[in-house]
Coordinates of C-alpha atoms in Angstrom, one line a residue:
M28 CA 11.1 12.7 -5.5
F29 CA 12.4 11.9 -2.0
T30 CA 15.6 10.6 -0.6
F31 CA 16.3 8.7 2.6
P32 CA 19.7 8.1 4.3
Q33 CA 21.5 5.1 3.0
C34 CA 21.9 2.0 5.2
S35 CA 25.1 2.2 7.3
S36 CA 26.1 -1.4 6.7
D37 CA 29.3 -1.5 4.6
G38 CA 28.6 -1.9 0.9
C39 CA 24.7 -1.8 1.3
E40 CA 23.0 0.5 -1.1
Q41 CA 19.5 0.2 0.4
D42 CA 17.7 3.1 2.2
A43 CA 17.8 3.1 6.0
L44 CA 14.4 2.5 7.7
Y45 CA 12.6 5.2 9.5
G46 CA 14.3 6.1 12.8
E47 CA 17.2 3.7 12.0
D48 CA 20.7 3.7 10.5
F49 CA 20.1 0.4 8.8
C50 CA 17.8 -1.2 6.2
V51 CA 15.5 -4.1 7.1
R52 CA 18.1 -6.7 6.2
H53 CA 20.8 -5.2 8.5
L54 CA 18.7 -4.3 11.5
K55 CA 20.4 -5.3 14.8
E56 CA 17.1 -6.0 16.7
P57 CA 14.3 -6.5 14.2
A58 CA 11.7 -7.7 16.7
K59 CA 12.2 -4.6 18.9
Y60 CA 12.1 -2.3 15.8
L61 CA 8.8 -3.8 14.7
R62 CA 7.2 -3.4 18.2
D63 CA 8.4 0.2 18.4
L64 CA 7.2 0.9 14.8
K65 CA 3.8 -0.5 15.5
D66 CA 3.5 1.8 18.6
Y67 CA 4.5 4.8 16.5
L68 CA 2.1 4.0 13.7
K69 CA -0.8 3.4 16.0
G70 CA -0.2 6.7 17.9
A71 CA 0.5 9.0 15.0
E72 CA -2.3 10.8 13.2
S73 CA -0.1 11.7 10.2
I74 CA 2.7 9.7 8.8
K75 CA 4.9 11.6 6.4
K76 CA 8.1 11.0 4.5
I77 CA 9.1 7.7 6.0
N78 CA 10.8 4.6 4.6
L79 CA 9.6 1.2 5.7
S80 CA 10.7 -0.8 2.7
G81 CA 10.8 -4.5 3.3
I82 CA 8.8 -4.5 6.6
R83 CA 6.0 -7.0 7.4
L84 CA 2.9 -5.6 9.2
D85 CA 0.3 -8.0 10.6
N86 CA -3.0 -7.4 12.4
I87 CA -2.7 -3.7 12.9
D88 CA -5.4 -1.0 12.7
L89 CA -4.1 2.1 10.8
S90 CA -7.6 3.5 10.2
E91 CA -8.2 7.3 10.0
K92 CA -4.5 8.0 9.5
I93 CA -3.0 10.4 6.9
F94 CA 0.0 9.0 4.8
Y95 CA 2.0 11.3 2.6
L96 CA 5.1 10.7 0.5
C97 CA 6.0 7.4 2.1
N98 CA 8.1 4.6 0.7
F99 CA 6.4 1.3 1.6
N100 CA 7.7 -0.8 -1.3
N101 CA 8.3 -4.5 -0.9
M102 CA 6.3 -4.7 2.3
V103 CA 3.9 -7.4 3.4
F104 CA 0.5 -6.3 4.9
H105 CA -1.7 -9.0 6.4
N106 CA -5.0 -8.2 8.0
V107 CA -4.2 -4.5 8.2
K108 CA -7.1 -2.0 8.5
F109 CA -6.7 1.3 6.5
R110 CA -10.4 2.3 6.8
R111 CA -11.1 6.1 6.3
T112 CA -7.4 6.6 5.6
G113 CA -6.0 9.4 3.4
M114 CA -3.0 8.5 1.2
N115 CA -1.2 10.7 -1.2
L116 CA 2.0 9.8 -3.1
V117 CA 2.5 6.6 -1.2
F118 CA 4.7 4.0 -2.9
F119 CA 3.5 0.4 -2.2
D120 CA 5.2 -1.0 -5.4
F121 CA 5.9 -4.8 -5.3
S122 CA 4.2 -5.2 -1.9
Q123 CA 1.7 -7.9 -0.8
F124 CA -1.7 -7.2 0.7
D125 CA -3.8 -10.0 2.1
H126 CA -7.2 -9.5 3.9
C127 CA -6.6 -5.7 4.2
D128 CA -9.5 -3.2 4.5
F129 CA -9.3 0.2 2.7
E130 CA -13.1 1.0 2.9
N131 CA -14.0 4.7 2.7
S132 CA -10.5 5.8 2.1
D133 CA -9.1 8.7 0.0
I134 CA -6.2 7.4 -2.0
K135 CA -4.6 9.7 -4.5
E136 CA -1.6 9.3 -6.8
T137 CA -0.4 6.2 -5.0
V138 CA 1.6 3.4 -6.6
F139 CA 0.6 -0.3 -6.1
A140 CA 2.5 -1.4 -9.3
G141 CA 3.7 -5.0 -9.3
S142 CA 1.9 -5.8 -6.0
E143 CA -0.2 -8.8 -5.0
I144 CA -3.6 -7.8 -3.6
Y145 CA -5.7 -10.6 -2.3
N146 CA -9.0 -10.7 -0.4
C147 CA -9.0 -6.9 0.1
N148 CA -11.9 -4.5 0.6
L149 CA -11.6 -1.1 -1.2
K150 CA -15.3 -0.3 -1.3
N151 CA -16.7 3.2 -1.3
S152 CA -13.2 4.8 -1.7
D153 CA -11.8 7.6 -3.8
I154 CA -8.8 5.9 -5.6
C155 CA -7.9 8.5 -8.2
R156 CA -4.9 8.6 -10.5
C157 CA -3.3 5.5 -8.9
N158 CA -0.9 3.0 -10.5
F159 CA -2.0 -0.6 -10.3
V160 CA 0.1 -1.6 -13.3
G161 CA 1.1 -5.3 -13.3
I162 CA -0.7 -6.2 -10.1
N163 CA -2.0 -9.6 -9.4
G164 CA -5.4 -9.1 -7.8
K165 CA -7.8 -11.8 -6.5
H166 CA -11.1 -11.6 -4.6
C167 CA -11.1 -7.9 -4.0
N168 CA -14.0 -5.4 -3.9
F169 CA -13.7 -1.9 -5.4
S170 CA -17.5 -1.4 -5.6
D171 CA -18.9 2.1 -5.2
S172 CA -15.4 3.6 -5.6
D173 CA -14.1 6.4 -7.8
L174 CA -11.2 5.0 -9.8
Y175 CA -10.8 8.1 -12.1
G176 CA -7.5 8.0 -14.0
S177 CA -6.2 4.9 -12.4
H178 CA -4.2 2.3 -14.4
F179 CA -4.5 -1.5 -14.3
I180 CA -2.4 -2.1 -17.4
N181 CA -0.9 -5.6 -17.7
S182 CA -2.6 -6.7 -14.5
R183 CA -4.1 -10.0 -13.8
L184 CA -7.5 -9.5 -12.1
S185 CA -9.6 -12.5 -10.9
H186 CA -12.9 -12.3 -9.1
I187 CA -12.8 -8.5 -8.7
E188 CA -15.9 -6.4 -8.1
F189 CA -16.2 -3.0 -9.8
E190 CA -20.0 -2.4 -9.3
D191 CA -21.1 1.2 -9.5
C192 CA -17.6 2.6 -9.9
N193 CA -16.5 5.7 -11.7
L194 CA -14.1 4.2 -14.3
K195 CA -13.6 7.3 -16.4
R196 CA -10.1 7.4 -17.8
T197 CA -9.3 4.2 -16.0
H198 CA -7.1 2.0 -18.2
F199 CA -7.2 -1.8 -18.3
G200 CA -5.0 -2.3 -21.4
K201 CA -3.6 -5.8 -21.8
A202 CA -5.0 -6.8 -18.4
E203 CA -6.2 -10.3 -17.9
L204 CA -9.7 -10.1 -16.5
I205 CA -11.3 -13.3 -15.0
E206 CA -14.8 -13.0 -13.6
V207 CA -14.5 -9.3 -13.2

């Protein structure tokens, strides 16, 4: 679907990070990269076709941004605000989300498969045709959201709120539901 340049480190088969010749493991100055990345993300209205695989983002407000065709797999998001954000074809597979806020967002055809999603607010959002297969979710609120066509197959969901949601064509096959 998309390709990124390969990491320039000898023998590494990982994709290079956005704006770099190296993957997260081979960055020469990771602290500087993270500072510059945060400045870029805060200043951009639209973030398209970038790879940030393996990065950790803490305490950043990314509200009212548009994300399209991004590779954000194996990332860690702690206390990140995505309020009123648009996402289409964003790949968050095997990422970790803790205390993140997606309220009033428009999230389409986005992949969260294999992720850990804890203490997150996804209220009043359109979250259509998204892949939550195999997630581990705890203490999250999806209330008043449209989850049309999303899949939570083989997921473990504990203390999740789905009050007044559109769950048409939403699949929970073989999911473990605890106080949902």
